Short mmCIF file of C-alpha atoms in Angstrom, two decimals:
data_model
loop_
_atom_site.label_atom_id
_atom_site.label_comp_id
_atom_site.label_asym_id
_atom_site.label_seq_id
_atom_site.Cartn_x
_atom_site.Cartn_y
_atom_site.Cartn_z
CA UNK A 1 -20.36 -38.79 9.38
CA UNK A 2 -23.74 -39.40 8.27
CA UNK A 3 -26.28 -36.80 8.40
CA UNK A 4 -30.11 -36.64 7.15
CA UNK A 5 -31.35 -34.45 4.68
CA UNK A 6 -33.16 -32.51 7.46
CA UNK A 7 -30.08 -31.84 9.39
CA UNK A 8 -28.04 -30.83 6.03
CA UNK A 9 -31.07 -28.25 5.27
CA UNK A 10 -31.09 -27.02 8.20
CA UNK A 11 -26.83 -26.79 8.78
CA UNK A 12 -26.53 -24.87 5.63
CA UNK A 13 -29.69 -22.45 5.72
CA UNK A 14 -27.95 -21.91 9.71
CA UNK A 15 -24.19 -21.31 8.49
CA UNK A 16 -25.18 -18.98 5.56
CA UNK A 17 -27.16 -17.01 7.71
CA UNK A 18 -25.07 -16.87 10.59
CA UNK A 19 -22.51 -15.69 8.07
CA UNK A 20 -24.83 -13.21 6.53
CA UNK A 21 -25.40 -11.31 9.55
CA UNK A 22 -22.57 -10.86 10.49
CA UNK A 23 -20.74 -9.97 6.85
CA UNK A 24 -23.44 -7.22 6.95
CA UNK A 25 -23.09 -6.08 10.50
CA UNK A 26 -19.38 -5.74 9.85
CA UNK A 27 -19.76 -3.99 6.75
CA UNK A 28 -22.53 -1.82 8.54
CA UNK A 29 -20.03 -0.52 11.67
CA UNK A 30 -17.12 0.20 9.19
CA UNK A 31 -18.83 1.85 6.33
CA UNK A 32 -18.68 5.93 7.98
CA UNK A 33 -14.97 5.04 8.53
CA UNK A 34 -14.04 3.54 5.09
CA UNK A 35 -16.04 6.19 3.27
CA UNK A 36 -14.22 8.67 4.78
CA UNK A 37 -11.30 6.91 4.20
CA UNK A 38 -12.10 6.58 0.53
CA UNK A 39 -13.11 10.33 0.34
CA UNK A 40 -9.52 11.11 1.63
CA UNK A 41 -7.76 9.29 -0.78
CA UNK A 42 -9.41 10.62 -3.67
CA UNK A 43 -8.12 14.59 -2.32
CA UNK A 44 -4.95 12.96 -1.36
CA UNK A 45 -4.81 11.97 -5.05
CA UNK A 46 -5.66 15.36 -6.56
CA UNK A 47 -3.09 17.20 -4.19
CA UNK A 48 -0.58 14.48 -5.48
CA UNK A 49 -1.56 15.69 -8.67
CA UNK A 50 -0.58 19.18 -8.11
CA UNK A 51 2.66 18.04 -6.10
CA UNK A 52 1.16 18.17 -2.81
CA UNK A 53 2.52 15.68 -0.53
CA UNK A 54 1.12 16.13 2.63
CA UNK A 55 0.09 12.96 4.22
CA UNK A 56 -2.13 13.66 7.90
CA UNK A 57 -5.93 13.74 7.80
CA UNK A 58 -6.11 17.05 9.14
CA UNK A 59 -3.31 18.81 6.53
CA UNK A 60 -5.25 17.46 3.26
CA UNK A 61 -8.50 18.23 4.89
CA UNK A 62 -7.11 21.59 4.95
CA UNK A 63 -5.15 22.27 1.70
CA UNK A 64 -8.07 20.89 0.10
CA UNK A 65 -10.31 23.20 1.85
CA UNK A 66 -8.58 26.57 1.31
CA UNK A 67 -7.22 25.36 -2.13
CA UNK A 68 -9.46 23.51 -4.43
CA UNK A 69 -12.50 24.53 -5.91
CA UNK A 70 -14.77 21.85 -7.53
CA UNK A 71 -16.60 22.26 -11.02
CA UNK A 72 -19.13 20.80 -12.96
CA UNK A 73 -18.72 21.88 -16.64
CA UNK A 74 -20.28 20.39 -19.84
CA UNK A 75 -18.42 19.46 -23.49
CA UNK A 76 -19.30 23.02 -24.45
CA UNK A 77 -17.63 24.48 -21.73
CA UNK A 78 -20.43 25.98 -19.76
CA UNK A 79 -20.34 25.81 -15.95
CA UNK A 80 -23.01 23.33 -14.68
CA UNK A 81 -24.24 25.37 -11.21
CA UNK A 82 -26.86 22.46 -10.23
CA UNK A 83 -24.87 19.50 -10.45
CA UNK A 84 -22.57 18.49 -7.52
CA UNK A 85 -19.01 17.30 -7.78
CA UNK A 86 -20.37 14.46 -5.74
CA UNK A 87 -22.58 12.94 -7.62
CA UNK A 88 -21.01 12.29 -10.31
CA UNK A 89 -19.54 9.21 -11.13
CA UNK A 90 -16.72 9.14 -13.97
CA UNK A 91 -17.69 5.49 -15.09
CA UNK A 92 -21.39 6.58 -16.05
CA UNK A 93 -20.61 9.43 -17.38
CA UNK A 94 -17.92 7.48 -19.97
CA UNK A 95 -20.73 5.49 -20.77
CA UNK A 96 -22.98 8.69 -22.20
CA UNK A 97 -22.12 9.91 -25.38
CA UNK A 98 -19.87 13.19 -25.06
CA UNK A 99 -22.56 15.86 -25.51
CA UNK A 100 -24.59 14.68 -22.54
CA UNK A 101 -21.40 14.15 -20.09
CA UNK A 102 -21.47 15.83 -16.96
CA UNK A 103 -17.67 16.53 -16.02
CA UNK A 104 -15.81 17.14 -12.65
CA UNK A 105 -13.13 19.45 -12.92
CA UNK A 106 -10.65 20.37 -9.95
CA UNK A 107 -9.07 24.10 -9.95
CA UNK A 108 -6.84 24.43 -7.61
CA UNK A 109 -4.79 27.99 -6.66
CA UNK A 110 -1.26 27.42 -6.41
CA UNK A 111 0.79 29.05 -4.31
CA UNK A 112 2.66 30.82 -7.35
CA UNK A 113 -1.59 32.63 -7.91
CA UNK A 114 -1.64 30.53 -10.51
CA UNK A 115 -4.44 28.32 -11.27
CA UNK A 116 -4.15 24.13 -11.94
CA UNK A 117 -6.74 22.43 -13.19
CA UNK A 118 -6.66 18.85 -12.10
CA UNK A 119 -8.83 16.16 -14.49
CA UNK A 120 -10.19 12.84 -13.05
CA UNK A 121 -9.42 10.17 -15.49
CA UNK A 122 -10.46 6.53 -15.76
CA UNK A 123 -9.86 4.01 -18.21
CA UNK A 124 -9.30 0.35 -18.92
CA UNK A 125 -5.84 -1.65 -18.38
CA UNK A 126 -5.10 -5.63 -18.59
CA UNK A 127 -7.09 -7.16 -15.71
CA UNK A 128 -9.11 -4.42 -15.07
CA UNK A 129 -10.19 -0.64 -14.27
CA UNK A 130 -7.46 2.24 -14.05
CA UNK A 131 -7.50 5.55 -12.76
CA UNK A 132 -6.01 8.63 -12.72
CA UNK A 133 -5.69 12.64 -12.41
CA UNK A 134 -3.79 15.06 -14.58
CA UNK A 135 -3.14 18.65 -13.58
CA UNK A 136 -2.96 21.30 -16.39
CA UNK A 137 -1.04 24.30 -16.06
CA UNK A 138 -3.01 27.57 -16.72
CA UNK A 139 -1.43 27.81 -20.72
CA UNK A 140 -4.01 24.53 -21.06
CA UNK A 141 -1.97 22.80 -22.68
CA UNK A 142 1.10 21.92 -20.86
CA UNK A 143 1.09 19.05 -17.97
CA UNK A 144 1.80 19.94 -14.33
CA UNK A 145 1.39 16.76 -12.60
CA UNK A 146 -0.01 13.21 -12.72
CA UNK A 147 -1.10 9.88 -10.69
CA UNK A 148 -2.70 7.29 -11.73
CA UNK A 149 -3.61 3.59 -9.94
CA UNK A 150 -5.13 0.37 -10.66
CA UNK A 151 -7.25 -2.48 -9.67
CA UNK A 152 -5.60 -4.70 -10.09
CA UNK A 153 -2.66 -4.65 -12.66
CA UNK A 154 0.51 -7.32 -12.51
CA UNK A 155 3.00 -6.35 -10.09
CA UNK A 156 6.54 -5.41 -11.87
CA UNK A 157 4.56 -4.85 -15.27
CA UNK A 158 1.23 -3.15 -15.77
CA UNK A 159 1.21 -2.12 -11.23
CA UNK A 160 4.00 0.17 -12.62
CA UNK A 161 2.24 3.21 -13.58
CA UNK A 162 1.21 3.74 -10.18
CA UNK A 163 5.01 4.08 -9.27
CA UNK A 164 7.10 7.40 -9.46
CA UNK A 165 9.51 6.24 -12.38
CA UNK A 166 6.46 6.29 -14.78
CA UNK A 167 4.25 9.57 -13.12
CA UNK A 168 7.51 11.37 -13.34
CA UNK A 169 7.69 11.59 -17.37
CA UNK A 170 4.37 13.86 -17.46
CA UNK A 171 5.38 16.94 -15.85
CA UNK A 172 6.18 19.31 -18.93
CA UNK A 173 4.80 17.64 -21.48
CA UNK A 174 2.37 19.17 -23.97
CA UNK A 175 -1.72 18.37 -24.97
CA UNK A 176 -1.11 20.34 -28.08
CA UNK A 177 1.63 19.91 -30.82
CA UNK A 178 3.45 22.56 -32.64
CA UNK A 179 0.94 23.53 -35.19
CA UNK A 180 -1.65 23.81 -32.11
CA UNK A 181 -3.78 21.01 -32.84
CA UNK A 182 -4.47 18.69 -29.81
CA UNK A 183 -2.24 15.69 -29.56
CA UNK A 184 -3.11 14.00 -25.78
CA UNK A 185 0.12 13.20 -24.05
CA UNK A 186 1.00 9.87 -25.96
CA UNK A 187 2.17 6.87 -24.16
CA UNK A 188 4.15 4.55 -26.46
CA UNK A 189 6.42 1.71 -26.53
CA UNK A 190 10.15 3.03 -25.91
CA UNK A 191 11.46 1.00 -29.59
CA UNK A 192 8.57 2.61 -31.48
CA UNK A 193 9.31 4.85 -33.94
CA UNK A 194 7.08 7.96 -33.92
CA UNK A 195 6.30 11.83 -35.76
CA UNK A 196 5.03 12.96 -32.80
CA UNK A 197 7.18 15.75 -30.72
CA UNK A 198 9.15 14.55 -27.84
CA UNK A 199 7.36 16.69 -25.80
CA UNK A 200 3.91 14.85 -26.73
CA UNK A 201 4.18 11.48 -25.41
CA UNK A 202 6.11 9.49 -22.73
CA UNK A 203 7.88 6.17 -22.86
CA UNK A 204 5.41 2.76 -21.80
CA UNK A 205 5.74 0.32 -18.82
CA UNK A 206 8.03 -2.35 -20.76
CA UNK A 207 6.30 -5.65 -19.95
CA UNK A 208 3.12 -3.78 -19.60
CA UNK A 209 1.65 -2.80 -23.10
CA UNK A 210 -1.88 -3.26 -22.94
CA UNK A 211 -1.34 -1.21 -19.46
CA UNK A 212 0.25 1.32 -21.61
CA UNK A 213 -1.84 1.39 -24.06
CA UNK A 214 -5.06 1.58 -21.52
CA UNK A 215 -3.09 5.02 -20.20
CA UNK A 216 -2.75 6.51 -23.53
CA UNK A 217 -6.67 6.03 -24.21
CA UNK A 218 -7.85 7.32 -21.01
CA UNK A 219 -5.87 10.26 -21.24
CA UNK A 220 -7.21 11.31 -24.57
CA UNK A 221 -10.90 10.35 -24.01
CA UNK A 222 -11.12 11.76 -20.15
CA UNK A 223 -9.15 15.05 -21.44
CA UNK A 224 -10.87 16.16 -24.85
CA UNK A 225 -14.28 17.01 -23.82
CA UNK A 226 -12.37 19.83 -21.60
CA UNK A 227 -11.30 21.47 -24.39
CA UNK A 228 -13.91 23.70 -24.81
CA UNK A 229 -14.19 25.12 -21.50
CA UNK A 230 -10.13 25.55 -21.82
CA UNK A 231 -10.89 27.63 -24.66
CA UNK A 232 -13.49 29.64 -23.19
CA UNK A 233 -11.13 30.68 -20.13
CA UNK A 234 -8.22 31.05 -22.70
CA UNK A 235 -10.15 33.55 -24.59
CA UNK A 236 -11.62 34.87 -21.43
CA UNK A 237 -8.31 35.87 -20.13
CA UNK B 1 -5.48 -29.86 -7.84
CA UNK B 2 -3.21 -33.06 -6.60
CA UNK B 3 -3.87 -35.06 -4.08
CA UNK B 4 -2.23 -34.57 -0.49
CA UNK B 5 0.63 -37.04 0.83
CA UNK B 6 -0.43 -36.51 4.64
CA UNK B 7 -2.58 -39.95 5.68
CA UNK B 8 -5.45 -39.23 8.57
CA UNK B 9 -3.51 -39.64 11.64
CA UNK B 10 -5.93 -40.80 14.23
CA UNK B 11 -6.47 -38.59 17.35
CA UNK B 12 -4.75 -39.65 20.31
CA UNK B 13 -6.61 -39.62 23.61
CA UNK B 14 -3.95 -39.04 26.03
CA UNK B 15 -3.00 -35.37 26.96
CA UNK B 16 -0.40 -33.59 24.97
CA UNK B 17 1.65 -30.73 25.61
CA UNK B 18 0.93 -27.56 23.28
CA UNK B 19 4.56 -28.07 21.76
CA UNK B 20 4.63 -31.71 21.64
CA UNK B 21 7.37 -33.71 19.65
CA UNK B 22 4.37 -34.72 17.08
CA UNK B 23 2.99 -31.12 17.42
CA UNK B 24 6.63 -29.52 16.31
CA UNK B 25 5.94 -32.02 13.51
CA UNK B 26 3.08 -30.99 12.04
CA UNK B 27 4.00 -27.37 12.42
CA UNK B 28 7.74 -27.77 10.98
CA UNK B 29 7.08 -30.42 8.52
CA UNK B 30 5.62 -28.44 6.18
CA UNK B 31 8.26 -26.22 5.87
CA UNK B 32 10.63 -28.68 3.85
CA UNK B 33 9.60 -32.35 4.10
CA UNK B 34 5.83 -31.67 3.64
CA UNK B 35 5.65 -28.54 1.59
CA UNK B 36 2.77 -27.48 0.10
CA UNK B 37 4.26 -26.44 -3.18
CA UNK B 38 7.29 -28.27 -4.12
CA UNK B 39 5.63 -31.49 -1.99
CA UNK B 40 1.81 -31.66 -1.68
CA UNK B 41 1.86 -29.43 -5.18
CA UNK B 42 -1.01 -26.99 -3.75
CA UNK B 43 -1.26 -23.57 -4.70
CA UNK B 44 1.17 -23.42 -7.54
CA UNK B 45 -0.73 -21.36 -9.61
CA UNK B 46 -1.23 -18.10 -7.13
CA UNK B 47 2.84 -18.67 -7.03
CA UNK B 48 3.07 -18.10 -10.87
CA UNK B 49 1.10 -14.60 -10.27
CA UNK B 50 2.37 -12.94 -7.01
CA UNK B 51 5.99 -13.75 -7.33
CA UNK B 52 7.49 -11.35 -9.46
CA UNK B 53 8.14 -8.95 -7.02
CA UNK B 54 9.14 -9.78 -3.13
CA UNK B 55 7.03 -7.28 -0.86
CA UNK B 56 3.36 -8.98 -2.79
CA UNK B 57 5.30 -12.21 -2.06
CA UNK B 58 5.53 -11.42 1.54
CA UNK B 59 1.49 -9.92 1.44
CA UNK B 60 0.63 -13.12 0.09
CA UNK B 61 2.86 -15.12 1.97
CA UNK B 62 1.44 -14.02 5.47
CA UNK B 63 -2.24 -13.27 4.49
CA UNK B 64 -2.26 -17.20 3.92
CA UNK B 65 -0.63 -18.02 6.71
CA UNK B 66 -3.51 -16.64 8.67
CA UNK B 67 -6.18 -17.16 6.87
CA UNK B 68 -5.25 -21.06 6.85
CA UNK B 69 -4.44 -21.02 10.28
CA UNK B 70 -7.74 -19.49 11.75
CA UNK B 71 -9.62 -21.32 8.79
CA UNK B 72 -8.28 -24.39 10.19
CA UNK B 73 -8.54 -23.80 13.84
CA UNK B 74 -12.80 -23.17 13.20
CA UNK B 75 -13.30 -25.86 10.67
CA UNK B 76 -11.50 -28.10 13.49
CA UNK B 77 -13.87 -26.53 16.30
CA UNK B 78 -17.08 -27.56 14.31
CA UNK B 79 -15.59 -30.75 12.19
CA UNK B 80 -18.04 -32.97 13.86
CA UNK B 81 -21.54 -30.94 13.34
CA UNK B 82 -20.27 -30.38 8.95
CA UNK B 83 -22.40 -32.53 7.38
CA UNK B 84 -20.16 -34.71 4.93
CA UNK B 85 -21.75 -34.03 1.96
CA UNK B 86 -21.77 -30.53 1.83
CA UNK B 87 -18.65 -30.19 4.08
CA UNK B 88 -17.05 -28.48 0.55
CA UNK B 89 -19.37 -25.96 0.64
CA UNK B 90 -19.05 -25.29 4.73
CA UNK B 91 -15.48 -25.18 4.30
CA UNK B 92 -15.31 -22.49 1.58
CA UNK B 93 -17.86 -20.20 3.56
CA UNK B 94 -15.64 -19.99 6.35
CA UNK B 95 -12.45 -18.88 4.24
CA UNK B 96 -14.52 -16.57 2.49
CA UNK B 97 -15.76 -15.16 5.65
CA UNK B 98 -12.76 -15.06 6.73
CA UNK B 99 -10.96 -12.89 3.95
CA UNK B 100 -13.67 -10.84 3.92
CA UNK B 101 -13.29 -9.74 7.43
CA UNK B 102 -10.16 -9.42 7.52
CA UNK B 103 -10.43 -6.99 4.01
CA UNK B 104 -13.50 -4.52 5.49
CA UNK B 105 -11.35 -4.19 8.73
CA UNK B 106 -7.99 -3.10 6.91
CA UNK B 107 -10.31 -1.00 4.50
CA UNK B 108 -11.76 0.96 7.43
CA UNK B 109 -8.27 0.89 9.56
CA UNK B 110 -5.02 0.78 7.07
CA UNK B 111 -6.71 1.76 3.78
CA UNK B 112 -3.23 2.26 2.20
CA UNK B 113 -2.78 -1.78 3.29
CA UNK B 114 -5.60 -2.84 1.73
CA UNK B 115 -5.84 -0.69 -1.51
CA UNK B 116 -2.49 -3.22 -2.32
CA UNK B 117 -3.90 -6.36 -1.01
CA UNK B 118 -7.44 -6.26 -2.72
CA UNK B 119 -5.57 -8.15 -5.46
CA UNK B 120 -5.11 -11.28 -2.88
CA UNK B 121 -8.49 -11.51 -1.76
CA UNK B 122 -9.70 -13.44 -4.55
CA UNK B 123 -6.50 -15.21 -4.59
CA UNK B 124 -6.45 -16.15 -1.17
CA UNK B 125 -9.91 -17.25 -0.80
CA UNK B 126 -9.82 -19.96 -4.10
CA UNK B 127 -5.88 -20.89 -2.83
CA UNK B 128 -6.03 -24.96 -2.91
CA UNK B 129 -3.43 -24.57 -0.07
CA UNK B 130 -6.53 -23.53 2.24
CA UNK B 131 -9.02 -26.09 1.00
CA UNK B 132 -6.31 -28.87 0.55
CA UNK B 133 -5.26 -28.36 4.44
CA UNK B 134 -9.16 -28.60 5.55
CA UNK B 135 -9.94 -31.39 3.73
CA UNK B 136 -6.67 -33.74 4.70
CA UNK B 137 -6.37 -32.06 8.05
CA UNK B 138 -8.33 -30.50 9.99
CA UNK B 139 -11.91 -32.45 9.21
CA UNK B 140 -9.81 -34.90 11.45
CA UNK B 141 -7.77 -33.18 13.83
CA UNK B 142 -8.44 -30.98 17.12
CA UNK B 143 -8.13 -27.83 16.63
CA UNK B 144 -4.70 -26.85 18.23
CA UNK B 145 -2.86 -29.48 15.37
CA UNK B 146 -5.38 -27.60 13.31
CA UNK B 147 -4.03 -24.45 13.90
CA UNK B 148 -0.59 -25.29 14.01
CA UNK B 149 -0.96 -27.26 10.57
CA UNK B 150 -2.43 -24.08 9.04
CA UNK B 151 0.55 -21.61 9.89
CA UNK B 152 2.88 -24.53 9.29
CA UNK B 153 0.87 -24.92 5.47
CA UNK B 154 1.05 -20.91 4.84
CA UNK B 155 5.17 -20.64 6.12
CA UNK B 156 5.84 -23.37 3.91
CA UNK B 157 4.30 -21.80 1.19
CA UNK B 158 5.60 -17.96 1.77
CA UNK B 159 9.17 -19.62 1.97
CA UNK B 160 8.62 -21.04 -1.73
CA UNK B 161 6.92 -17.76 -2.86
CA UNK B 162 9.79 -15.32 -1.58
CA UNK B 163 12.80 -17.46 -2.13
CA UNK B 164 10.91 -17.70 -6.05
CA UNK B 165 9.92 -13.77 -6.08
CA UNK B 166 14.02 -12.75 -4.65
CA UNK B 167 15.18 -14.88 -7.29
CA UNK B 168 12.50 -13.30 -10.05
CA UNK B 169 12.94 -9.14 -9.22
CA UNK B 170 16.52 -10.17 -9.08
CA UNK B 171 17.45 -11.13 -12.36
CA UNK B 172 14.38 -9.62 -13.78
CA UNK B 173 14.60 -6.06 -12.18
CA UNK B 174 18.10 -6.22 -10.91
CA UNK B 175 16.28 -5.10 -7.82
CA UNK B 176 15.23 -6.89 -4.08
CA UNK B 177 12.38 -5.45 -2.43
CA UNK B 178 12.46 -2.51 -4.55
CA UNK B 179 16.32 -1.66 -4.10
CA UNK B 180 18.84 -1.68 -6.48
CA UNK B 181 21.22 -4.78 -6.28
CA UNK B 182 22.79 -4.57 -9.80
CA UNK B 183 24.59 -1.43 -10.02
CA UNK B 184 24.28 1.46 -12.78
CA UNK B 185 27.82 0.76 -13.67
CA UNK B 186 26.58 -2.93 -14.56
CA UNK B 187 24.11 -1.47 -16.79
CA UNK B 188 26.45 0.85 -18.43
CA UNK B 189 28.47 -2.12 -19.51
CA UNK B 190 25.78 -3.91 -21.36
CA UNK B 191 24.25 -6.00 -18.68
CA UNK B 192 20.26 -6.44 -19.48
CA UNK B 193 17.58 -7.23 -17.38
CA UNK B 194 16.43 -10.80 -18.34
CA UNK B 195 12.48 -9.45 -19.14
CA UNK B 196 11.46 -13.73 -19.15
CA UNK B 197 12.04 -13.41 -14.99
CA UNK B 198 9.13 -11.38 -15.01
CA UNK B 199 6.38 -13.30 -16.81
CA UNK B 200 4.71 -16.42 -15.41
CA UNK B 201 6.99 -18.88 -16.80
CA UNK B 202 9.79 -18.19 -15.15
CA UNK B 203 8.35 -18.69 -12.04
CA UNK B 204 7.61 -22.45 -13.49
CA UNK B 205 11.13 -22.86 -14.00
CA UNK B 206 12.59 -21.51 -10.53
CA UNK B 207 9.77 -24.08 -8.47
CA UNK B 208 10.83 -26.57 -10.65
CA UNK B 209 14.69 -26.00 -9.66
CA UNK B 210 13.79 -25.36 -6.22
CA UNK B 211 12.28 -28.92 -6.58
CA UNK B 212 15.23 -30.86 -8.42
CA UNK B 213 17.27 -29.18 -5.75
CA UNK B 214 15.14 -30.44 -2.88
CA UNK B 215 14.86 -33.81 -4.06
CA UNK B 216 18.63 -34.64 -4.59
CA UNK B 217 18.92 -33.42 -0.95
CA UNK B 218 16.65 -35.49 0.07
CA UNK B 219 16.15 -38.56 -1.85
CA UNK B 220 13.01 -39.81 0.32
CA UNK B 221 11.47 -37.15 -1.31
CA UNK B 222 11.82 -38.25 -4.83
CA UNK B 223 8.26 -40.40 -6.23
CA UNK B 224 5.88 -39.00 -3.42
CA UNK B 225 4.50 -36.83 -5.89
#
């Protein structure tokens, strides 16, 4: 059908509008309602990182309430009072060089009186971001717990790390290696041949390398500038 | 993208029932005789990438399957006011209007839903399936064909993409839907999982048997394409 150029002007400034408004008023009503839905995944995520499995609203609410505390610490290892948990977010701070990173760090009090300490992670896989959090058992060294998920990684390859087979190596391995230098929990190809101690790295997603390889990065960038603070409480204690 | 096999039909003027005989058609057709893959060859390249495992197969499978339908039935409803030459551009606003509903909803409601199906949305959106099925049918139709052609377009499609993504985890996980088919005892014998059934290729290769079988069942079939 033929239209004039008027009538084509007008149709298209019309439709985008008309779309517009109500893209935004959409996004507008559900915002409260994701937000809090993205706030409860990320505590669903650090109690999965400590082996807590509940799954209702008002049980994580909780747990997390009576449970975890929330730091801010620096790569020195002093306690940041000012900053908020809240404010910071993990991809800036990656960006800053280590000194001036502010970092979030998760303690949570297990039900043993002993004390986790749960690290947010996030790093870079094939098609794009990946995240994840590692719990720490109170010897700082060895690994309690971890999850990690993706953007959007291939399903049956890179997705994989996200699944239980792959989160259920960590538990028990080591950051540090015999001769108590720091190590980062490797994650290499399962044919590789390696020096490093079983106990210091875990077996890749076959099929998924570069996934794997993302993984082994962000665990060793997100968890070194921790060290120091781990030291401090070591010595502390 | 290829061009579509389905001619304009013109509108008829007398009444029809909902479920007519050429209503059935246009709804059933694609399924087998008309099918947007193996057929029409839309939308072959989203089946390389979500058919390695069956449950995103499925995702896919039905988040098409509405979003064609509905994209359809509105395109239909305002075919006469699109202005030809930008009718492209009218067409792809309303899919991507439509996805993006349909995501903020199931972020705010089923978060767990959507944190899996993000990966579509881009997929589903640029699908040619989508645009191909505006374009040849409804800028001509009513809307009820419309409608019917869209869910019609997106079954035909999920059938291609699960029978592909059972046939993929299968010999490339020795798993269906996540559960073990190929037993341990298999595996203790020296059976392998064949690691090609997971990368894009092989998806290539099961369309293109799915396709050799199709046509010697139905020789019509063979040279439409």
């Amino acid at each position: 059908m033929q239209h004039n150029n008027k009538y084509i002007f007008f149709y298209a400034i019309g439709i985008s509008t008309l779309t517009a408004i109500l893209l935004a008023y959409t996004a507008q009503v559900l915002k409260p309602r994701q937000e809090s839905n993205i706030e409860l995944d990320f505590k669903t995520s650090i109690l999965h990182s400590v082996h807590e499995d509940a799954s209702s609203r008002s049980t994580i609410e909780k747990i997390y309430g009576d449970r975890v505390q929330e730091l801010v610490i620096n790569n020195n290892g002093d306690v940041l009072t000012d900053v908020k948990v809240r404010d910071i977010v993990l991809k800036n701070e990656l960006k800053k060089p280590v000194e001036e990173r502010e970092l979030a760090l998760f303690v949570y009090m297990g039900e043993d009186g002993k004390n986790k300490y749960v690290i947010p992670m996030q790093g870079t896989g094939l098609w794009g971001p990946i995240y994840g959090y590692l719990s720490i058992e109170d010897d700082f060294s060895t690994i309690y717990g971890a999850v990690f998920s993706h953007k959007s990684e291939t399903p049956g390859l890179g997705a994989e790390i996200a699944e239980l087979p792959f989160q259920k190596q960590f538990p028990g391995k080591k950051l540090f290696d015999k001769n108590n230098s720091f190590v980062s929990v490797n994650v290499i190809k399962k044919t590789t041949k390696t020096d490093l101690d079983p106990v210091n790295y875990v077996d890749g997603v076959s099929g998924g390398t570069i996934t794997s390889t993302g993984v082994d990065k962000m665990i060793e960038v997100c968890v070194k500038p921790y060290l120091a603070y781990f030291e401090k409480l070591k010595s502390a204690s | 993208m290829s061009t579509a096999t389905v001619a304009p039909v013109k509108p008829k003027e007398k009444k029809e029932g909902l479920l007519s005989k050429k209503n059935r058609r246009t709804l059933f057709d694609p399924l087998d005789d008309n099918n947007p893959i193996t057929v029409q060859v839309l939308g072959v390249c989203s089946a390389l990438a979500v058919t390695i495992q069956v449950k995103p197969a499925i995702i896919m499978a039905l988040g098409l399957t509405l979003v064609s339908a509905f994209s359809s039935l509105i395109i239909a409803l305002i075919r006469d006011s699109i202005p030809g030459r930008i009718r492209m551009i009218v067409q792809l606003i309303i899919v991507a209007l439509l996805v993006t509903l349909v995501d903020q909803v199931l972020k705010a409601f089923m978060y767990d839903v959507s944190k899996q199906l993000s990966v579509f949305v881009g997929l589903i959106i640029t699908n040619c399936i989508v645009m191909g099925r505006l374009e040849a049918f409804a800028m001509a139709q009513k809307p009820w064909p419309s409608f019917l052609d869209g869910i019609g377009n997106g079954l035909g499609y999920g059938i291609i993409l699960i029978t592909v993504a059972v046939v993929r985890e299968f010999w490339g996980a020795g798993k269906i839907l996540g559960f073990q088919i190929v037993p341990q005892w298999a595996y203790d014998h020296g059976y392998v999982n064949n690691g090609l059934m997971a990368l894009p290729p092989a998806a290539l290769f099961t369309i293109g048997m799915y396709i050799w079988w199709q046509r010697s069942r139905k020789p019509k079939l063979v040279n439409v394409s």
